[in-house]
Amino acid sequence: MKVQVGIIGGGPSGLLLSQLLHLKGIDTVVLEKHSREYVLGRIRAGVLEHGFAELMREAQCGERMDREGEIHEGFFIAHDGVKDRVDLHKYTGGNSVVVYGQTELTRDLYDAREKAGGKVIHNAENVQPHDIDSDAPYLTYREGDETRRIDCDYIIGADGFHGVSRKSIPKDVLREYEKVYPFGWLGMLSRTKPVSPELIYAKHERGFALCSLRSQVLSRYYIQVPLTDTVEDWSDDAFWDELKRRLPAEVAEGLITGPSIEKSIAPLRSFVAEPMRYGNMFLAGDAAHIVPPTGARGLNSAASDIYYLYHALVDHYQKGDDAGLDNYSAKALARVWKAQRFSWWMTTLLHTFPDKIPYDQRLQQTDLEYLLSSDAAMASLAENYVGLPF
Ligand code: FAS
Ligand code: PHB
């Protein structure tokens, strides 16, 4: 098989790029190691930046998001028994975010690719990129007993943190930056009415908590837990009790509990791989960068990668202009690092660090007091949360 763009990974990054390029007549194939059901069974992001929502609309995949998603113009920070509202609309001159689950947007992208007759190959085993530093790169993968080959002009590594593409860049070329946090997030999904119409990020001496949602009948909650904890350590009742302890009393009193339909622990890390291009292979999304989910930048960091790659590939095929491709890594990393900074800052601001010295504890409290007392600080938080310009 020969395609213009071969994409490794059928998550949101790979599917969104495939759909956008398709609409411009650029031929792609997506190779996904798992089944569609498995990919859709993962519960991940919930908040979409304005820019991501716009890309979904441009990909002709925004209709259900606009119908079922919720526009949120602010969120709360709970601390010391009270909650303060961060007015995104006020501090960004009218911008907002869309609350719409990654599972649903990935479903919408799969449906769009299927409707367009797109080539999305599931259960593709042992996908390997080859000759990525040549003008004739190609992919191989195993389908049953057969090894298949796909010749490409370009390869996109959208295969997430544990994928094969980043590891295909020579070690003397690849630079990796990583910061691992001494805790994780225990997340729960429950078919209950959300405790708050807007998200609540809670800073508490017992640990961070987050009240989020997927709809008015589907709630998503998180509590910070030690890295040594396992899901088995936490019954539903234990989760609800701990969540209530970390919320202001008037919020905890209104919390509607119920059985978990999903419960999992995600470790928190900050990670960036540079460069995001090697030869004719480009990295996008979690394949190149990971953030702690505190600032809701994970999926949204992938959006600008996809935006830059989409426009660069269209310029290449329609105008013979390779400036976008040549500048991709530097341009993508400039915005990726700003999302890294914001995610690190929000994580440091709101979490309990077991070995923090008293001076740093007071500094953390002062950072929060300054934020809540300063329009300039709030504006900085707001512009990062709704998404910096592409
Ligand atoms: P993905 O990892 O989503 O997709 C990569 C795809 O490539 C996967 O389907 C995988 O099966 C496939 N793949 C991997 N290796 C392959 C190979 N060798 N061959 C073929 N296919 C291969 N972000 C937020 O903003 N908020 C959150 O609350 C949040 N929670 C998260 C919780 C968890 C447990 C994780 C892991 C991430 C979370 N994220 C969150 C970040 C997440 O949303 C990512 O940013 C998002 O999935 C990035 O999308 P992709 O870049 O497409 O990578
Ligand atoms: C979620 O709803 O999963 C979510 C929302 C905001 C975050 C992290 C996760 O910052």
Short mmCIF file of C-alpha atoms and ligand atoms in Angstrom, two decimals:
data_model
loop_
_atom_site.label_atom_id
_atom_site.label_comp_id
_atom_site.label_asym_id
_atom_site.label_seq_id
_atom_site.Cartn_x
_atom_site.Cartn_y
_atom_site.Cartn_z
CA MET A 1 0.00 0.00 0.00
CA LYS A 2 1.20 3.60 -0.62
CA VAL A 3 -0.20 6.63 1.22
CA GLN A 4 0.88 10.20 1.54
CA VAL A 5 0.77 10.23 5.38
CA GLY A 6 1.08 7.13 7.57
CA ILE A 7 -0.17 7.69 11.15
CA ILE A 8 0.76 5.45 14.08
CA GLY A 9 -1.93 5.62 16.79
CA GLY A 10 -5.72 5.77 16.66
CA GLY A 11 -6.20 8.08 19.65
CA PRO A 12 -7.52 11.64 19.36
CA SER A 13 -4.29 13.04 17.89
CA GLY A 14 -3.99 10.54 15.06
CA LEU A 15 -7.68 10.45 14.23
CA LEU A 16 -8.11 14.23 14.23
CA LEU A 17 -5.13 14.72 11.90
CA SER A 18 -6.34 11.94 9.62
CA GLN A 19 -9.80 13.50 9.35
CA LEU A 20 -8.50 17.05 8.76
CA LEU A 21 -6.11 15.87 6.02
CA HIS A 22 -8.83 13.77 4.41
CA LEU A 23 -10.99 16.87 4.00
CA LYS A 24 -8.12 18.44 2.08
CA GLY A 25 -7.77 15.40 -0.18
CA ILE A 26 -4.62 14.12 1.50
CA ASP A 27 -4.51 10.34 1.79
CA THR A 28 -3.73 8.81 5.19
CA VAL A 29 -3.79 5.48 6.99
CA VAL A 30 -4.09 5.09 10.78
CA LEU A 31 -2.52 2.04 12.44
CA GLU A 32 -3.93 1.34 15.91
CA LYS A 33 -2.62 -1.52 18.03
CA HIS A 34 -5.88 -2.01 19.94
CA SER A 35 -9.50 -2.54 19.00
CA ARG A 36 -11.85 0.45 18.67
CA GLU A 37 -13.75 -0.78 21.77
CA TYR A 38 -10.54 -0.88 23.82
CA VAL A 39 -9.56 2.66 22.80
CA LEU A 40 -13.05 3.93 23.60
CA GLY A 41 -12.97 2.15 26.96
CA ARG A 42 -10.27 4.46 28.30
CA ILE A 43 -11.56 7.34 30.46
CA ARG A 44 -9.28 10.35 30.08
CA ALA A 45 -9.62 14.06 29.41
CA GLY A 46 -12.75 16.09 30.01
CA VAL A 47 -11.99 19.74 29.24
CA LEU A 48 -11.39 21.06 25.70
CA GLU A 49 -9.71 24.34 24.96
CA HIS A 50 -11.44 26.69 22.55
CA GLY A 51 -8.79 25.82 19.93
CA PHE A 52 -9.42 22.08 20.19
CA ALA A 53 -13.16 22.60 19.85
CA GLU A 54 -12.57 24.74 16.76
CA LEU A 55 -10.42 22.00 15.20
CA MET A 56 -13.16 19.44 15.85
CA ARG A 57 -15.63 21.71 14.05
CA GLU A 58 -13.19 22.23 11.15
CA ALA A 59 -12.88 18.44 10.96
CA GLN A 60 -16.71 18.29 10.62
CA CYS A 61 -16.79 16.39 13.93
CA GLY A 62 -18.11 19.08 16.24
CA GLU A 63 -21.86 18.58 15.90
CA ARG A 64 -22.41 16.23 18.90
CA MET A 65 -19.80 18.14 20.94
CA ASP A 66 -21.77 21.36 20.37
CA ARG A 67 -25.04 19.59 21.16
CA GLU A 68 -24.01 17.55 24.21
CA GLY A 69 -20.90 19.35 25.47
CA GLU A 70 -21.15 22.17 28.02
CA ILE A 71 -19.64 25.63 27.66
CA HIS A 72 -17.94 26.55 30.94
CA GLU A 73 -17.04 30.19 31.56
CA GLY A 74 -15.33 29.62 34.89
CA PHE A 75 -14.32 27.16 37.58
CA PHE A 76 -13.76 27.19 41.35
CA ILE A 77 -10.72 26.86 43.55
CA ALA A 78 -11.67 25.50 46.98
CA HIS A 79 -9.35 26.11 49.91
CA ASP A 80 -9.55 26.67 53.67
CA GLY A 81 -13.25 25.73 53.73
CA VAL A 82 -14.31 28.24 51.06
CA LYS A 83 -14.35 28.41 47.25
CA ASP A 84 -13.35 31.24 44.94
CA ARG A 85 -14.45 31.45 41.31
CA VAL A 86 -12.01 31.92 38.45
CA ASP A 87 -14.01 33.91 35.90
CA LEU A 88 -12.56 32.74 32.58
CA HIS A 89 -15.04 34.80 30.57
CA LYS A 90 -14.10 38.03 32.37
CA TYR A 91 -10.33 37.50 32.36
CA THR A 92 -10.05 36.33 28.73
CA GLY A 93 -12.41 38.83 27.12
CA GLY A 94 -15.17 36.27 26.57
CA ASN A 95 -13.35 32.96 26.05
CA SER A 96 -14.41 29.67 27.63
CA VAL A 97 -13.79 25.90 27.55
CA VAL A 98 -15.96 23.00 26.44
CA VAL A 99 -16.60 20.14 28.86
CA TYR A 100 -16.90 17.06 26.64
CA GLY A 101 -15.21 13.72 27.37
CA GLN A 102 -12.25 12.49 25.33
CA THR A 103 -14.05 9.17 24.95
CA GLU A 104 -16.92 10.90 23.16
CA LEU A 105 -14.76 13.04 20.88
CA THR A 106 -12.71 9.97 19.97
CA ARG A 107 -15.97 8.17 19.14
CA ASP A 108 -17.00 11.10 16.94
CA LEU A 109 -13.65 10.96 15.13
CA TYR A 110 -13.89 7.20 14.57
CA ASP A 111 -17.42 7.62 13.20
CA ALA A 112 -16.27 10.39 10.84
CA ARG A 113 -13.35 8.33 9.51
CA GLU A 114 -15.62 5.35 8.99
CA LYS A 115 -18.25 7.48 7.22
CA ALA A 116 -15.54 8.89 4.93
CA GLY A 117 -14.19 5.42 4.19
CA GLY A 118 -10.96 6.30 5.97
CA LYS A 119 -8.32 3.60 6.44
CA VAL A 120 -8.12 2.92 10.19
CA ILE A 121 -6.52 -0.46 10.82
CA HIS A 122 -7.17 -1.88 14.30
CA ASN A 123 -5.29 -4.65 16.09
CA ALA A 124 -2.23 -3.72 14.05
CA GLU A 125 0.52 -5.64 15.80
CA ASN A 126 4.20 -4.73 16.01
CA VAL A 127 3.92 -1.51 14.04
CA GLN A 128 7.38 -0.35 13.07
CA PRO A 129 8.55 2.79 11.23
CA HIS A 130 11.44 2.25 8.79
CA ASP A 131 13.89 4.51 6.90
CA ILE A 132 12.40 7.53 8.67
CA ASP A 133 15.47 9.61 7.76
CA SER A 134 15.08 8.83 4.07
CA ASP A 135 12.75 10.21 1.37
CA ALA A 136 11.00 6.84 1.25
CA PRO A 137 9.95 5.98 4.81
CA TYR A 138 7.59 3.08 5.34
CA LEU A 139 5.62 1.29 8.01
CA THR A 140 5.31 -2.42 8.66
CA TYR A 141 2.83 -4.16 10.88
CA ARG A 142 1.56 -7.65 11.47
CA GLU A 143 -2.01 -8.66 10.72
CA GLY A 144 -2.45 -12.26 11.82
CA ASP A 145 0.42 -14.19 10.20
CA GLU A 146 0.95 -11.57 7.52
CA THR A 147 3.50 -8.74 7.67
CA ARG A 148 2.18 -5.76 5.75
CA ARG A 149 4.09 -2.78 4.37
CA ILE A 150 2.83 0.77 3.84
CA ASP A 151 5.03 3.20 1.88
CA CYS A 152 4.55 6.83 2.96
CA ASP A 153 5.77 10.30 2.17
CA TYR A 154 5.59 11.12 5.88
CA ILE A 155 5.04 9.21 9.15
CA ILE A 156 3.23 10.75 12.12
CA GLY A 157 3.97 9.25 15.54
CA ALA A 158 0.66 9.80 17.40
CA ASP A 159 1.08 6.62 19.43
CA GLY A 160 1.10 8.05 22.93
CA PHE A 161 3.68 7.89 25.70
CA HIS A 162 4.29 4.15 25.41
CA GLY A 163 4.34 4.08 21.63
CA VAL A 164 7.06 3.00 19.21
CA SER A 165 7.66 6.24 17.29
CA ARG A 166 9.63 8.27 19.86
CA LYS A 167 11.80 5.23 20.55
CA SER A 168 12.67 5.11 16.83
CA ILE A 169 14.59 8.38 17.06
CA PRO A 170 18.31 7.69 17.59
CA LYS A 171 19.39 8.11 21.22
CA ASP A 172 22.11 10.58 20.25
CA VAL A 173 19.46 12.80 18.65
CA LEU A 174 16.61 12.52 21.17
CA ARG A 175 16.59 14.72 24.28
CA GLU A 176 14.08 13.83 27.03
CA TYR A 177 13.01 16.04 29.94
CA GLU A 178 11.03 14.44 32.76
CA LYS A 179 9.70 15.31 36.18
CA VAL A 180 7.83 12.64 38.21
CA TYR A 181 5.48 13.77 40.99
CA PRO A 182 5.35 11.88 44.31
CA PHE A 183 1.63 11.12 44.01
CA GLY A 184 -1.09 10.02 41.58
CA TRP A 185 -4.75 10.74 40.90
CA LEU A 186 -7.41 8.21 41.81
CA GLY A 187 -10.26 8.95 39.40
CA MET A 188 -13.88 7.79 39.63
CA LEU A 189 -16.73 7.99 37.15
CA SER A 190 -20.27 7.71 38.56
CA ARG A 191 -23.77 8.05 37.13
CA THR A 192 -24.64 10.78 39.61
CA LYS A 193 -25.59 14.43 39.32
CA PRO A 194 -22.40 16.53 39.52
CA VAL A 195 -21.91 18.29 42.85
CA SER A 196 -21.25 21.60 41.07
CA PRO A 197 -22.26 23.10 37.71
CA GLU A 198 -18.61 24.15 37.24
CA LEU A 199 -15.38 22.32 38.08
CA ILE A 200 -13.96 22.59 41.60
CA TYR A 201 -10.19 22.26 42.11
CA ALA A 202 -9.70 21.70 45.84
CA LYS A 203 -6.47 22.40 47.75
CA HIS A 204 -6.54 20.61 51.12
CA GLU A 205 -3.96 19.49 53.68
CA ARG A 206 -5.17 15.91 53.16
CA GLY A 207 -4.48 16.23 49.45
CA PHE A 208 -5.84 17.64 46.20
CA ALA A 209 -9.33 16.83 44.90
CA LEU A 210 -11.18 17.69 41.70
CA CYS A 211 -14.90 17.70 41.03
CA SER A 212 -15.55 17.46 37.29
CA LEU A 213 -18.27 16.05 35.06
CA ARG A 214 -19.09 14.54 31.68
CA SER A 215 -22.78 15.56 31.64
CA GLN A 216 -25.52 16.48 34.12
CA VAL A 217 -25.92 12.77 34.90
CA LEU A 218 -22.29 11.64 34.77
CA SER A 219 -19.76 12.90 37.33
CA ARG A 220 -15.96 12.61 37.28
CA TYR A 221 -14.07 12.99 40.56
CA TYR A 222 -10.38 12.72 41.49
CA ILE A 223 -8.42 12.62 44.72
CA GLN A 224 -4.65 12.80 45.11
CA VAL A 225 -3.27 9.51 46.46
CA PRO A 226 0.24 8.23 47.33
CA LEU A 227 2.02 6.38 44.53
CA THR A 228 1.96 3.27 46.72
CA ASP A 229 -1.87 3.10 46.64
CA THR A 230 -3.75 0.74 44.34
CA VAL A 231 -7.37 0.89 43.17
CA GLU A 232 -8.06 -2.14 45.38
CA ASP A 233 -7.15 -0.01 48.43
CA TRP A 234 -10.12 2.23 47.73
CA SER A 235 -13.70 1.07 48.08
CA ASP A 236 -16.33 3.41 46.67
CA ASP A 237 -17.36 4.40 50.20
CA ALA A 238 -13.75 5.17 51.16
CA PHE A 239 -13.42 7.31 48.05
CA TRP A 240 -16.59 9.30 48.76
CA ASP A 241 -15.67 9.80 52.43
CA GLU A 242 -12.20 11.12 51.52
CA LEU A 243 -13.53 13.36 48.78
CA LYS A 244 -16.01 14.92 51.24
CA ARG A 245 -13.19 15.58 53.72
CA ARG A 246 -11.32 17.60 51.11
CA LEU A 247 -14.25 19.77 50.02
CA PRO A 248 -15.79 22.80 51.77
CA ALA A 249 -18.64 21.65 54.07
CA GLU A 250 -21.39 23.29 51.98
CA VAL A 251 -20.10 21.45 48.90
CA ALA A 252 -19.64 18.10 50.67
CA GLU A 253 -23.20 18.26 52.00
CA GLY A 254 -24.51 18.43 48.44
CA LEU A 255 -22.40 15.56 47.10
CA ILE A 256 -24.54 12.81 45.57
CA THR A 257 -22.72 9.48 45.81
CA GLY A 258 -23.27 6.26 43.92
CA PRO A 259 -21.48 3.19 42.59
CA SER A 260 -18.36 3.76 40.49
CA ILE A 261 -18.60 2.73 36.84
CA GLU A 262 -14.87 3.31 36.39
CA LYS A 263 -12.09 3.74 38.93
CA SER A 264 -8.38 4.04 38.12
CA ILE A 265 -5.13 5.58 39.32
CA ALA A 266 -2.97 7.67 36.96
CA PRO A 267 0.59 8.61 37.97
CA LEU A 268 1.51 12.26 37.42
CA ARG A 269 4.50 13.19 35.32
CA SER A 270 5.79 16.05 33.20
CA PHE A 271 7.63 14.93 30.10
CA VAL A 272 8.88 16.46 26.86
CA ALA A 273 10.86 14.80 24.04
CA GLU A 274 12.83 16.96 21.63
CA PRO A 275 13.00 17.27 18.69
CA MET A 276 9.44 16.49 17.54
CA ARG A 277 10.72 15.72 14.06
CA TYR A 278 13.34 13.27 12.85
CA GLY A 279 13.77 12.90 9.11
CA ASN A 280 10.28 12.43 7.70
CA MET A 281 8.71 11.32 10.98
CA PHE A 282 6.85 13.82 13.16
CA LEU A 283 5.77 13.25 16.78
CA ALA A 284 2.39 14.58 17.98
CA GLY A 285 0.46 14.48 21.26
CA ASP A 286 1.41 12.18 24.11
CA ALA A 287 4.10 10.56 21.94
CA ALA A 288 6.10 13.75 22.51
CA HIS A 289 4.81 15.25 25.75
CA ILE A 290 2.91 14.47 28.94
CA VAL A 291 1.59 16.81 31.60
CA PRO A 292 0.00 16.24 35.03
CA PRO A 293 -3.76 16.65 34.32
CA THR A 294 -4.16 19.46 36.86
CA GLY A 295 -4.29 22.15 34.20
CA ALA A 296 -6.35 20.08 31.71
CA ARG A 297 -3.51 20.56 29.19
CA GLY A 298 -2.91 16.92 28.18
CA LEU A 299 -5.24 16.45 25.26
CA ASN A 300 -5.18 20.18 24.58
CA SER A 301 -1.39 20.17 24.06
CA ALA A 302 -2.00 17.65 21.27
CA ALA A 303 -4.36 20.13 19.59
CA SER A 304 -1.66 22.61 18.62
CA ASP A 305 0.62 19.82 17.36
CA ILE A 306 -2.20 18.65 15.11
CA TYR A 307 -3.02 22.19 14.01
CA TYR A 308 0.60 22.88 12.99
CA LEU A 309 1.03 19.50 11.25
CA TYR A 310 -2.28 19.84 9.42
CA HIS A 311 -1.41 23.25 7.98
CA ALA A 312 2.20 22.27 7.24
CA LEU A 313 1.15 19.16 5.29
CA VAL A 314 -1.54 21.04 3.36
CA ASP A 315 1.05 23.72 2.45
CA HIS A 316 3.42 20.99 1.31
CA TYR A 317 0.94 19.14 -0.90
CA GLN A 318 -1.02 22.13 -2.20
CA LYS A 319 1.70 24.79 -2.51
CA GLY A 320 5.00 22.90 -2.42
CA ASP A 321 5.83 25.04 0.61
CA ASP A 322 7.79 23.13 3.30
CA ALA A 323 8.31 25.99 5.77
CA GLY A 324 5.64 24.60 8.10
CA LEU A 325 7.22 21.15 8.13
CA ASP A 326 10.70 22.58 8.63
CA ASN A 327 9.52 24.80 11.52
CA TYR A 328 7.13 22.26 13.08
CA SER A 329 9.31 21.00 15.93
CA ALA A 330 10.43 24.45 17.13
CA LYS A 331 6.93 25.92 16.80
CA ALA A 332 5.16 22.99 18.51
CA LEU A 333 7.68 22.86 21.34
CA ALA A 334 7.33 26.59 22.05
CA ARG A 335 3.65 26.07 22.90
CA VAL A 336 4.20 22.64 24.50
CA TRP A 337 6.62 24.11 27.03
CA LYS A 338 4.16 26.85 27.95
CA ALA A 339 1.56 24.14 28.67
CA GLN A 340 4.22 22.28 30.68
CA ARG A 341 4.91 25.37 32.76
CA PHE A 342 1.21 25.99 33.45
CA SER A 343 0.53 22.35 34.36
CA TRP A 344 3.54 22.26 36.69
CA TRP A 345 2.47 25.55 38.29
CA MET A 346 -1.15 24.45 38.92
CA THR A 347 0.06 21.08 40.25
CA THR A 348 2.54 22.76 42.60
CA LEU A 349 -0.08 25.27 43.72
CA LEU A 350 -2.82 22.78 44.61
CA HIS A 351 -1.25 19.48 45.71
CA THR A 352 0.14 18.39 49.06
CA PHE A 353 3.80 17.45 48.75
CA PRO A 354 4.78 14.98 51.46
CA ASP A 355 8.33 16.26 51.92
CA LYS A 356 7.71 19.99 51.42
CA ILE A 357 9.74 22.07 53.91
CA PRO A 358 7.79 24.64 56.02
CA TYR A 359 9.16 27.56 53.99
CA ASP A 360 7.83 26.02 50.76
CA GLN A 361 4.46 25.33 52.43
CA ARG A 362 4.14 29.04 53.25
CA LEU A 363 5.26 29.95 49.75
CA GLN A 364 2.53 27.68 48.32
CA GLN A 365 -0.12 29.36 50.50
CA THR A 366 1.21 32.79 49.51
CA ASP A 367 1.06 31.85 45.81
CA LEU A 368 -2.63 31.02 46.22
CA GLU A 369 -3.33 34.18 48.22
CA TYR A 370 -1.60 36.28 45.56
CA LEU A 371 -3.56 34.57 42.76
CA LEU A 372 -6.91 35.18 44.44
CA SER A 373 -6.09 38.81 45.21
CA SER A 374 -4.67 39.86 41.84
CA ASP A 375 -6.54 40.49 38.60
CA ALA A 376 -3.23 40.17 36.73
CA ALA A 377 -2.55 36.76 38.26
CA MET A 378 -6.10 35.59 37.55
CA ALA A 379 -5.80 36.79 33.94
CA SER A 380 -2.61 34.80 33.54
CA LEU A 381 -4.28 31.67 34.92
CA ALA A 382 -7.34 32.19 32.73
CA GLU A 383 -5.47 32.73 29.44
CA ASN A 384 -3.51 29.52 29.99
CA TYR A 385 -6.57 27.50 31.01
CA VAL A 386 -8.66 28.45 27.95
CA GLY A 387 -5.60 27.81 25.80
CA LEU A 388 -2.86 30.10 24.51
CA PRO A 389 -3.20 31.03 20.83
CA PHE A 390 -1.94 28.49 18.30
P1 FAS B 1 -3.21 8.49 23.17
O1 FAS B 1 -2.32 7.77 24.15
O2 FAS B 1 -4.58 8.87 23.58
O3 FAS B 1 -3.39 7.60 21.86
C1 FAS B 1 -2.30 6.90 21.32
C2 FAS B 1 -2.86 5.67 20.61
O4 FAS B 1 -1.77 4.98 20.02
C3 FAS B 1 -3.54 4.71 21.57
O5 FAS B 1 -4.82 4.38 21.11
C4 FAS B 1 -2.62 3.48 21.59
O6 FAS B 1 -3.34 2.27 21.70
C5 FAS B 1 -1.93 3.60 20.23
N1 FAS B 1 -0.60 2.98 20.19
C6 FAS B 1 0.34 3.00 21.15
N2 FAS B 1 1.44 2.32 20.74
C7 FAS B 1 1.16 1.87 19.48
C8 FAS B 1 1.88 1.11 18.52
N3 FAS B 1 3.12 0.68 18.78
N4 FAS B 1 1.28 0.81 17.34
C9 FAS B 1 0.02 1.28 17.08
N5 FAS B 1 -0.72 2.00 17.94
C10 FAS B 1 -0.15 2.29 19.12
N6 FAS B 1 -5.59 14.81 29.73
C11 FAS B 1 -6.39 15.79 30.19
O7 FAS B 1 -6.39 16.89 29.61
N7 FAS B 1 -7.20 15.58 31.29
C12 FAS B 1 -7.24 14.38 31.94
O8 FAS B 1 -7.96 14.21 32.91
C13 FAS B 1 -6.43 13.33 31.49
N8 FAS B 1 -6.44 12.10 32.11
C14 FAS B 1 -5.61 11.09 31.65
C15 FAS B 1 -5.57 9.82 32.27
C16 FAS B 1 -4.70 8.81 31.80
C17 FAS B 1 -4.67 7.46 32.49
C18 FAS B 1 -3.85 9.06 30.70
C19 FAS B 1 -2.88 8.01 30.21
C20 FAS B 1 -3.87 10.32 30.09
C21 FAS B 1 -4.76 11.33 30.55
N9 FAS B 1 -4.81 12.59 29.94
C22 FAS B 1 -5.61 13.59 30.37
C23 FAS B 1 -4.01 12.87 28.80
C24 FAS B 1 -4.69 12.25 27.61
O9 FAS B 1 -5.96 12.82 27.45
C25 FAS B 1 -3.80 12.50 26.43
O10 FAS B 1 -3.36 13.85 26.37
C26 FAS B 1 -4.46 12.13 25.14
O11 FAS B 1 -4.89 10.80 25.24
C27 FAS B 1 -3.44 12.34 24.03
O12 FAS B 1 -3.94 11.78 22.89
P2 FAS B 1 -2.95 11.02 21.86
O13 FAS B 1 -1.78 11.89 21.62
O14 FAS B 1 -3.81 10.61 20.73
O15 FAS B 1 -2.40 9.77 22.66
C1 PHB B 2 -11.67 15.60 33.80
O1 PHB B 2 -12.87 15.94 33.76
O2 PHB B 2 -11.29 14.42 33.58
C2 PHB B 2 -10.63 16.65 34.11
C3 PHB B 2 -11.01 17.99 34.10
C4 PHB B 2 -10.05 18.95 34.38
C5 PHB B 2 -8.76 18.57 34.68
C6 PHB B 2 -8.39 17.21 34.70
C7 PHB B 2 -9.34 16.26 34.41
O3 PHB B 2 -7.83 19.53 34.98
#
